[in-house]
Short mmCIF file of C-alpha atoms and ligand atoms in Angstrom, two decimals:
data_model
loop_
_atom_site.label_atom_id
_atom_site.label_comp_id
_atom_site.label_asym_id
_atom_site.label_seq_id
_atom_site.Cartn_x
_atom_site.Cartn_y
_atom_site.Cartn_z
CA MET D 4 86.03 -123.86 -88.85
CA ASN D 5 84.35 -125.85 -91.57
CA ARG D 6 82.39 -123.26 -93.55
CA THR D 7 79.78 -125.79 -94.69
CA GLU D 8 78.62 -125.93 -91.05
CA SER D 9 77.81 -122.21 -91.00
CA PHE D 10 76.22 -121.73 -94.38
CA THR D 11 75.17 -118.10 -94.74
CA GLY D 12 74.55 -118.18 -98.48
CA GLU D 13 71.42 -118.63 -100.55
CA THR D 14 72.08 -121.66 -102.72
CA LEU D 15 74.70 -124.34 -102.91
CA GLN D 16 74.44 -126.60 -105.92
CA VAL D 17 76.81 -129.53 -106.23
CA VAL D 18 76.54 -131.82 -109.23
CA ARG D 19 78.68 -134.61 -110.60
CA GLY D 20 79.39 -133.58 -114.18
CA ALA D 21 77.43 -135.90 -116.47
CA ARG D 22 80.24 -136.03 -119.06
CA SER D 23 83.40 -135.63 -116.95
CA GLY D 24 82.36 -137.12 -113.61
CA VAL D 25 83.99 -134.06 -111.97
CA PRO D 26 82.15 -132.60 -108.94
CA ILE D 27 81.05 -129.03 -109.72
CA ALA D 28 79.99 -126.68 -106.94
CA VAL D 29 78.19 -123.43 -107.67
CA ALA D 30 77.66 -121.32 -104.55
CA ILE D 31 75.32 -118.35 -104.65
CA HIS D 32 75.99 -116.31 -101.55
CA SER D 33 73.60 -113.44 -102.23
CA THR D 34 71.32 -112.08 -104.92
CA ALA D 35 70.00 -109.26 -102.71
CA ARG D 36 71.65 -106.58 -104.88
CA GLY D 37 71.29 -108.39 -108.22
CA PRO D 38 72.43 -111.60 -109.93
CA ALA D 39 75.36 -113.32 -108.25
CA ILE D 40 78.69 -113.12 -110.06
CA GLY D 41 82.02 -114.79 -109.41
CA GLY D 42 84.77 -116.64 -111.20
CA CYS D 43 85.07 -120.24 -112.24
CA ARG D 44 87.90 -122.10 -110.50
CA ILE D 45 89.08 -125.37 -112.04
CA LYS D 46 91.79 -127.09 -110.06
CA PRO D 47 92.71 -130.30 -108.29
CA TYR D 48 91.54 -130.73 -104.70
CA ARG D 49 92.44 -133.36 -102.13
CA SER D 50 88.71 -133.85 -101.58
CA TRP D 51 85.72 -132.43 -103.46
CA ARG D 52 84.53 -131.11 -100.08
CA ASP D 53 87.53 -128.76 -100.04
CA GLY D 54 86.29 -127.45 -103.38
CA VAL D 55 82.85 -126.84 -101.88
CA ASP D 56 84.49 -124.98 -98.99
CA ASP D 57 86.41 -122.82 -101.47
CA ALA D 58 83.21 -122.04 -103.40
CA LEU D 59 81.41 -120.99 -100.20
CA ARG D 60 84.26 -118.81 -98.93
CA LEU D 61 84.92 -117.16 -102.28
CA SER D 62 81.23 -116.53 -103.02
CA GLU D 63 80.89 -114.62 -99.75
CA ALA D 64 83.93 -112.50 -100.62
CA MET D 65 82.32 -111.72 -103.98
CA THR D 66 79.22 -110.37 -102.24
CA MET D 67 81.44 -107.97 -100.31
CA LYS D 68 83.46 -107.08 -103.39
CA CYS D 69 80.37 -106.17 -105.44
CA ALA D 70 78.74 -104.20 -102.62
CA LEU D 71 81.90 -102.21 -101.84
CA ALA D 72 82.41 -101.48 -105.54
CA GLY D 73 78.82 -100.22 -105.77
CA LEU D 74 77.84 -102.84 -108.36
CA PRO D 75 74.24 -104.12 -108.69
CA TYR D 76 75.32 -107.75 -108.22
CA GLY D 77 75.74 -110.32 -105.49
CA GLY D 78 78.39 -112.92 -104.89
CA GLY D 79 78.78 -116.41 -106.30
CA LYS D 80 81.51 -118.85 -107.28
CA THR D 81 81.99 -121.99 -109.33
CA VAL D 82 84.51 -124.64 -108.37
CA ALA D 83 85.19 -127.69 -110.51
CA ALA D 84 87.06 -129.96 -108.11
CA LEU D 85 89.43 -132.02 -110.24
CA PRO D 86 90.90 -135.19 -108.73
CA ALA D 87 94.10 -134.59 -106.73
CA GLU D 88 96.15 -136.27 -109.48
CA GLY D 89 94.69 -133.88 -112.10
CA LEU D 90 92.63 -134.64 -115.18
CA ASP D 91 93.64 -135.85 -118.63
CA PRO D 92 93.63 -132.59 -120.70
CA VAL D 93 91.67 -134.43 -123.40
CA ARG D 94 88.71 -134.46 -121.00
CA ARG D 95 88.81 -130.71 -120.28
CA PRO D 96 86.09 -129.81 -122.82
CA GLU D 97 83.76 -132.20 -120.95
CA VAL D 98 84.42 -130.28 -117.72
CA ILE D 99 83.63 -126.96 -119.41
CA ALA D 100 80.39 -128.38 -120.87
CA ASP D 101 79.42 -129.73 -117.44
CA ILE D 102 80.12 -126.35 -115.83
CA ALA D 103 77.97 -124.62 -118.45
CA GLU D 104 75.14 -127.04 -117.75
CA ALA D 105 75.39 -126.42 -113.99
CA ILE D 106 75.27 -122.65 -114.54
CA ALA D 107 72.39 -122.87 -117.02
CA ALA D 108 70.37 -124.84 -114.44
CA LEU D 109 70.44 -121.80 -112.12
CA GLY D 110 68.30 -119.80 -114.52
CA GLY D 111 70.42 -116.62 -114.61
CA ARG D 112 70.75 -116.14 -110.84
CA TYR D 113 74.52 -116.58 -111.31
CA ARG D 114 77.03 -115.54 -114.00
CA THR D 115 80.64 -116.58 -114.12
CA GLY D 116 84.02 -115.33 -115.31
CA PRO D 117 87.63 -116.55 -115.48
CA ASP D 118 89.51 -117.55 -112.33
CA ILE D 119 92.35 -119.94 -111.51
CA GLY D 120 92.33 -122.69 -114.16
CA SER D 121 89.83 -121.07 -116.55
CA THR D 122 90.32 -118.74 -119.50
CA SER D 123 88.51 -116.21 -121.68
CA GLU D 124 88.11 -118.97 -124.28
CA ASP D 125 86.38 -121.16 -121.68
CA MET D 126 84.04 -118.25 -120.98
CA ALA D 127 83.17 -118.10 -124.69
CA GLU D 128 82.14 -121.75 -124.56
CA ILE D 129 80.15 -121.32 -121.32
CA HIS D 130 78.54 -118.17 -122.77
CA ARG D 131 77.47 -120.18 -125.83
CA ARG D 132 76.08 -123.10 -123.83
CA ALA D 133 74.59 -121.23 -120.84
CA HIS D 134 72.44 -118.45 -122.27
CA GLY D 135 75.23 -115.85 -122.21
CA TRP D 136 75.87 -116.12 -118.46
CA ALA D 137 79.64 -115.71 -118.64
CA PHE D 138 81.86 -112.61 -118.69
CA CYS D 139 85.27 -111.90 -120.19
CA ARG D 140 85.03 -113.73 -123.51
CA PRO D 141 87.82 -112.66 -125.88
CA GLU D 142 87.15 -109.19 -127.32
CA ALA D 143 87.10 -110.67 -130.84
CA GLN D 144 84.10 -112.71 -129.72
CA GLY D 145 82.22 -109.76 -128.25
CA GLY D 146 83.42 -109.99 -124.65
CA SER D 147 85.48 -107.61 -122.51
CA GLY D 148 88.58 -109.83 -122.69
CA THR D 149 91.10 -110.24 -119.91
CA SER D 150 90.56 -108.22 -116.76
CA SER D 151 94.19 -108.08 -115.60
CA ALA D 152 94.83 -104.47 -116.67
CA ALA D 153 91.65 -103.29 -114.94
CA THR D 154 92.54 -105.21 -111.78
CA ALA D 155 96.02 -103.66 -111.79
CA ARG D 156 94.53 -100.20 -112.29
CA GLY D 157 92.28 -100.73 -109.26
CA VAL D 158 95.20 -101.92 -107.12
CA VAL D 159 97.19 -98.81 -107.98
CA ALA D 160 94.15 -96.61 -107.17
CA ALA D 161 93.83 -98.37 -103.80
CA LEU D 162 97.56 -98.07 -103.12
CA ARG D 163 97.60 -94.35 -103.91
CA ALA D 164 94.69 -93.80 -101.53
CA GLY D 165 96.50 -95.78 -98.84
CA VAL D 166 99.73 -93.81 -98.89
CA ALA D 167 99.65 -90.35 -97.37
CA PRO D 168 99.99 -87.82 -98.92
CA GLY D 169 99.20 -89.91 -101.99
CA SER D 170 102.41 -89.89 -104.00
CA VAL D 171 104.21 -93.14 -104.65
CA ALA D 172 107.41 -91.52 -105.98
CA GLY D 173 110.40 -92.71 -103.95
CA LEU D 174 108.46 -95.35 -102.02
CA ARG D 175 110.00 -98.81 -101.63
CA VAL D 176 107.36 -101.28 -102.80
CA GLY D 177 107.64 -105.07 -102.69
CA VAL D 178 105.51 -107.09 -105.10
CA ILE D 179 104.95 -110.82 -104.50
CA GLY D 180 104.01 -112.43 -107.82
CA PHE D 181 105.06 -111.20 -111.25
CA GLY D 182 102.01 -112.65 -113.04
CA SER D 183 99.50 -110.96 -115.28
CA VAL D 184 98.35 -108.45 -112.62
CA GLY D 185 101.60 -108.17 -110.64
CA ARG D 186 103.67 -107.18 -113.66
CA LEU D 187 101.23 -104.41 -114.61
CA VAL D 188 101.23 -103.09 -111.05
CA CYS D 189 105.06 -103.11 -111.12
CA GLN D 190 105.07 -101.21 -114.40
CA SER D 191 102.64 -98.57 -113.21
CA LEU D 192 104.51 -98.03 -109.93
CA LEU D 193 107.87 -97.80 -111.67
CA GLU D 194 106.41 -95.22 -114.06
CA ARG D 195 105.30 -93.25 -111.00
CA GLY D 196 108.81 -93.24 -109.54
CA ALA D 197 108.55 -96.01 -106.94
CA LYS D 198 111.47 -98.35 -106.20
CA VAL D 199 110.02 -101.79 -106.89
CA VAL D 200 111.39 -105.08 -105.56
CA VAL D 201 109.72 -108.19 -106.92
CA THR D 202 109.72 -111.92 -106.21
CA ASP D 203 108.09 -114.89 -107.93
CA VAL D 204 108.42 -118.64 -107.54
CA ASP D 205 109.00 -118.74 -111.30
CA ALA D 206 112.63 -117.62 -111.62
CA GLY D 207 112.21 -117.54 -115.40
CA LEU D 208 110.33 -114.24 -114.97
CA ARG D 209 113.41 -112.46 -113.63
CA PRO D 210 114.65 -111.03 -116.97
CA ALA D 211 111.22 -109.55 -117.75
CA ALA D 212 111.04 -107.95 -114.29
CA GLU D 213 114.53 -106.50 -114.62
CA ARG D 214 113.78 -105.18 -118.10
CA LEU D 215 110.96 -103.14 -116.53
CA GLY D 216 113.39 -101.71 -113.99
CA ALA D 217 112.34 -103.75 -110.94
CA ILE D 218 114.83 -105.36 -108.55
CA TRP D 219 114.48 -109.14 -108.36
CA THR D 220 114.78 -110.85 -104.99
CA THR D 221 114.43 -114.33 -103.56
CA GLU D 222 113.98 -112.97 -100.03
CA ASP D 223 110.63 -113.28 -98.22
CA LEU D 224 109.21 -109.83 -98.99
CA VAL D 225 106.68 -110.05 -96.15
CA ARG D 226 109.58 -109.68 -93.71
CA GLU D 227 111.49 -106.98 -95.60
CA PRO D 228 111.37 -103.32 -94.54
CA LEU D 229 109.05 -101.75 -97.10
CA ASP D 230 106.71 -98.81 -97.44
CA VAL D 231 104.19 -100.98 -99.30
CA LEU D 232 103.77 -104.74 -99.74
CA VAL D 233 101.71 -105.89 -102.73
CA PRO D 234 100.51 -109.54 -102.50
CA ALA D 235 99.85 -110.48 -106.12
CA ALA D 236 100.30 -114.25 -106.05
CA THR D 237 98.30 -116.69 -103.95
CA GLY D 238 96.00 -116.24 -100.95
CA GLY D 239 96.85 -116.90 -97.29
CA VAL D 240 100.13 -114.94 -97.39
CA LEU D 241 99.30 -113.15 -94.12
CA THR D 242 99.34 -115.55 -91.17
CA ALA D 243 99.59 -114.61 -87.49
CA GLU D 244 103.35 -115.35 -87.70
CA SER D 245 104.05 -113.46 -90.94
CA ALA D 246 101.93 -110.51 -89.77
CA ALA D 247 103.96 -110.37 -86.54
CA ALA D 248 107.17 -110.20 -88.61
CA CYS D 249 105.85 -108.01 -91.41
CA GLY D 250 108.11 -105.09 -92.26
CA ALA D 251 105.69 -103.04 -94.41
CA SER D 252 103.62 -100.03 -93.36
CA LEU D 253 100.87 -100.63 -95.94
CA ILE D 254 99.66 -103.88 -97.53
CA VAL D 255 97.51 -103.72 -100.65
CA GLY D 256 97.27 -106.12 -103.54
CA PRO D 257 95.05 -108.17 -105.82
CA ALA D 258 95.58 -111.64 -104.32
CA ASN D 259 92.29 -113.05 -103.08
CA ASN D 260 91.94 -114.08 -99.42
CA GLN D 261 95.26 -112.66 -98.25
CA LEU D 262 94.48 -113.24 -94.58
CA ALA D 263 94.92 -116.86 -93.48
CA ALA D 264 92.33 -116.06 -90.77
CA GLU D 265 90.34 -112.93 -89.94
CA GLU D 266 92.16 -112.56 -86.60
CA VAL D 267 95.33 -111.69 -88.55
CA ALA D 268 93.72 -108.32 -89.28
CA THR D 269 93.90 -107.58 -85.55
CA VAL D 270 97.62 -108.38 -85.43
CA LEU D 271 98.19 -105.99 -88.33
CA ARG D 272 96.07 -103.22 -86.79
CA ASP D 273 97.80 -103.56 -83.42
CA ARG D 274 101.19 -103.28 -85.14
CA GLY D 275 100.10 -100.11 -86.95
CA ILE D 276 100.20 -101.81 -90.36
CA THR D 277 97.44 -100.69 -92.71
CA TRP D 278 95.91 -103.60 -94.62
CA ILE D 279 93.54 -102.71 -97.42
CA PRO D 280 91.08 -105.61 -97.76
CA ASP D 281 91.53 -107.55 -100.99
CA VAL D 282 87.78 -107.35 -101.65
CA VAL D 283 88.30 -103.60 -102.06
CA ALA D 284 91.66 -103.54 -103.86
CA SER D 285 90.97 -106.30 -106.39
CA ALA D 286 87.60 -105.09 -107.70
CA GLY D 287 88.92 -103.43 -110.87
CA GLY D 288 88.56 -106.55 -113.00
CA ILE D 289 84.95 -107.23 -112.11
CA ILE D 290 84.04 -103.55 -112.51
CA HIS D 291 85.54 -103.62 -116.01
CA ALA D 292 83.80 -106.88 -116.98
CA VAL D 293 80.26 -106.06 -115.88
CA GLY D 294 80.66 -102.36 -116.68
CA ARG D 295 81.57 -103.06 -120.30
CA GLU D 296 79.37 -106.09 -120.88
CA GLU D 297 76.19 -105.38 -118.93
CA LEU D 298 76.09 -101.87 -117.48
CA GLY D 299 76.62 -99.96 -120.74
CA MET D 300 79.89 -98.28 -119.69
CA ASP D 301 82.48 -97.23 -122.23
CA GLY D 302 86.18 -97.57 -121.38
CA LYS D 303 86.33 -94.09 -119.86
CA ALA D 304 83.36 -94.66 -117.55
CA ALA D 305 84.67 -98.06 -116.48
CA ASN D 306 88.10 -96.57 -115.69
CA ALA D 307 86.49 -93.79 -113.66
CA LYS D 308 84.59 -96.37 -111.61
CA ILE D 309 87.79 -98.37 -111.12
CA ASP D 310 89.64 -95.25 -109.97
CA ALA D 311 86.83 -94.64 -107.47
CA ILE D 312 88.18 -97.67 -105.57
CA GLY D 313 90.42 -95.00 -104.03
CA GLU D 314 87.34 -93.37 -102.46
CA THR D 315 86.21 -96.72 -101.07
CA VAL D 316 89.65 -97.15 -99.52
CA ASP D 317 89.30 -93.70 -97.92
CA ALA D 318 85.91 -94.70 -96.50
CA VAL D 319 87.19 -98.02 -95.11
CA LEU D 320 90.31 -96.48 -93.56
CA SER D 321 88.41 -93.55 -92.01
CA ARG D 322 85.81 -95.84 -90.49
CA ALA D 323 88.50 -98.18 -89.14
CA ARG D 324 90.44 -95.24 -87.66
CA GLU D 325 87.45 -93.46 -86.14
CA ARG D 326 85.98 -96.59 -84.53
CA GLY D 327 89.22 -98.43 -83.72
CA LEU D 328 88.19 -101.33 -85.98
CA THR D 329 90.22 -103.62 -88.16
CA THR D 330 89.87 -102.74 -91.83
CA VAL D 331 88.00 -106.03 -92.41
CA ARG D 332 85.43 -105.09 -89.80
CA ALA D 333 85.13 -101.58 -91.21
CA ALA D 334 84.59 -103.00 -94.70
CA ARG D 335 81.91 -105.38 -93.39
CA GLU D 336 80.11 -102.48 -91.73
CA LEU D 337 80.19 -100.51 -95.00
CA VAL D 338 78.72 -103.53 -96.82
CA ALA D 339 75.88 -103.66 -94.28
CA LEU D 340 75.18 -99.96 -94.93
CA ALA D 341 75.42 -100.26 -98.76
N1 NAD N 700 93.53 -111.43 -112.97
C1 NAD N 700 92.59 -110.69 -112.38
O1 NAD N 700 91.91 -109.87 -113.01
C2 NAD N 700 92.36 -110.84 -110.89
C3 NAD N 700 91.23 -110.24 -110.33
C4 NAD N 700 91.03 -110.32 -108.95
C5 NAD N 700 91.95 -111.03 -108.17
N2 NAD N 700 93.03 -111.62 -108.76
C6 NAD N 700 93.97 -112.36 -107.90
O2 NAD N 700 95.25 -111.73 -107.99
C7 NAD N 700 96.28 -112.70 -107.89
C8 NAD N 700 97.17 -112.60 -109.12
O3 NAD N 700 96.38 -112.82 -110.28
P1 NAD N 700 97.05 -113.03 -111.73
O4 NAD N 700 95.94 -113.04 -112.69
O5 NAD N 700 98.18 -112.08 -111.89
O6 NAD N 700 97.63 -114.50 -111.56
P2 NAD N 700 98.83 -115.15 -112.36
O7 NAD N 700 98.65 -116.62 -112.22
O8 NAD N 700 98.99 -114.55 -113.71
O9 NAD N 700 100.13 -114.70 -111.51
C9 NAD N 700 100.43 -115.18 -110.25
C10 NAD N 700 101.96 -115.19 -110.13
O10 NAD N 700 102.29 -115.53 -108.80
C11 NAD N 700 103.38 -116.44 -108.82
N3 NAD N 700 103.38 -117.17 -107.56
C12 NAD N 700 102.59 -118.21 -107.19
N4 NAD N 700 102.87 -118.56 -105.93
C13 NAD N 700 103.84 -117.73 -105.50
C14 NAD N 700 104.54 -117.59 -104.28
N5 NAD N 700 104.29 -118.40 -103.24
N6 NAD N 700 105.48 -116.62 -104.18
C15 NAD N 700 105.75 -115.81 -105.22
N7 NAD N 700 105.11 -115.89 -106.40
C16 NAD N 700 104.18 -116.83 -106.54
C17 NAD N 700 103.17 -117.28 -110.05
O11 NAD N 700 104.37 -117.88 -110.49
C18 NAD N 700 102.62 -116.23 -111.03
O12 NAD N 700 103.68 -115.62 -111.77
C19 NAD N 700 95.57 -114.05 -107.72
O13 NAD N 700 95.43 -114.31 -106.34
C20 NAD N 700 94.21 -113.80 -108.33
O14 NAD N 700 93.23 -114.67 -107.78
C21 NAD N 700 93.26 -111.53 -110.09
#
């Protein structure tokens, strides 16, 4: 389905960057709970319309993520749709300036943060140009810095809530993606006594994974017999086919949009596989960013709120179990009640 045909958001602004010529979409899905927040994605797209689709889909997920995390914010997203062949790096500052201008034009109804293709340094520039409406500037510049550690902490809290009776010692866990979040999840699980198997398309990461004590594999971890599968790379890893072949009992990870389609959640439920929605498991980073920068939390308070993701997981799983729902459906119902 083309999401632009079923627009359920509040505002969709698409501009052609005055300096760069790059199409920039800012989708505000909801401001019902507070200003919309969501990352800034800068990447090549086959068509700028695909970028708009991404902005719409991801902004809706951010509304759910904020509501389920109990944050006084709604969902939004920025996508700068670079040409399919990429952009001359020399022109990147023009793209950042154009993004800042697009965000400033929304008058504070939307604030951004880093996402694929954008960095803390970019947020510093957007913060400077767009009235401070950007999170996660480097700490040296007054921001909350990278959110990877907070995201990893939230994933581990979600995972611990998902495994009964709660201990991860001795569990066989497969992690797809040894990036900035995946490696911290691996480390935390190894410290807790789990047996961790990891894969990444970047084979150069193997020595670092092995130094931590993880087992490197090139096998498709979705199909391996595991207690827990942690998708920590790209979205869309769970298709109808991969879900039908999945060998894990529990799936929980930071990757956004893990389900290729919502129906995949039904396949997982019917196979007795517990899938913790990514909008629940990946909220640690956003809790840390807004908690530290806008909600007056110190590190301890932010960590406590991140750890409370475990309680949200309990609520989603109980509702799903009691009503025979998929976990996605249960999460949506909890959002409606929030
Ligand atoms: N960083 C955060 O705070 C945060 C917050 C919320 C959600 N997320 C999501 O979590 C995921 C991981 O984030 P990150 O910051 O660690 O990203 P990252 O780019 O640092 O790491 C991703 C890793 O996945 C690997 N990878 C890519 N495609 C792969 C594939 N098909 N199979 C195996 N490995 C593959 C990459 O080589 C890379 O090492 C992303 O989907 C991101 O959108 C991250």
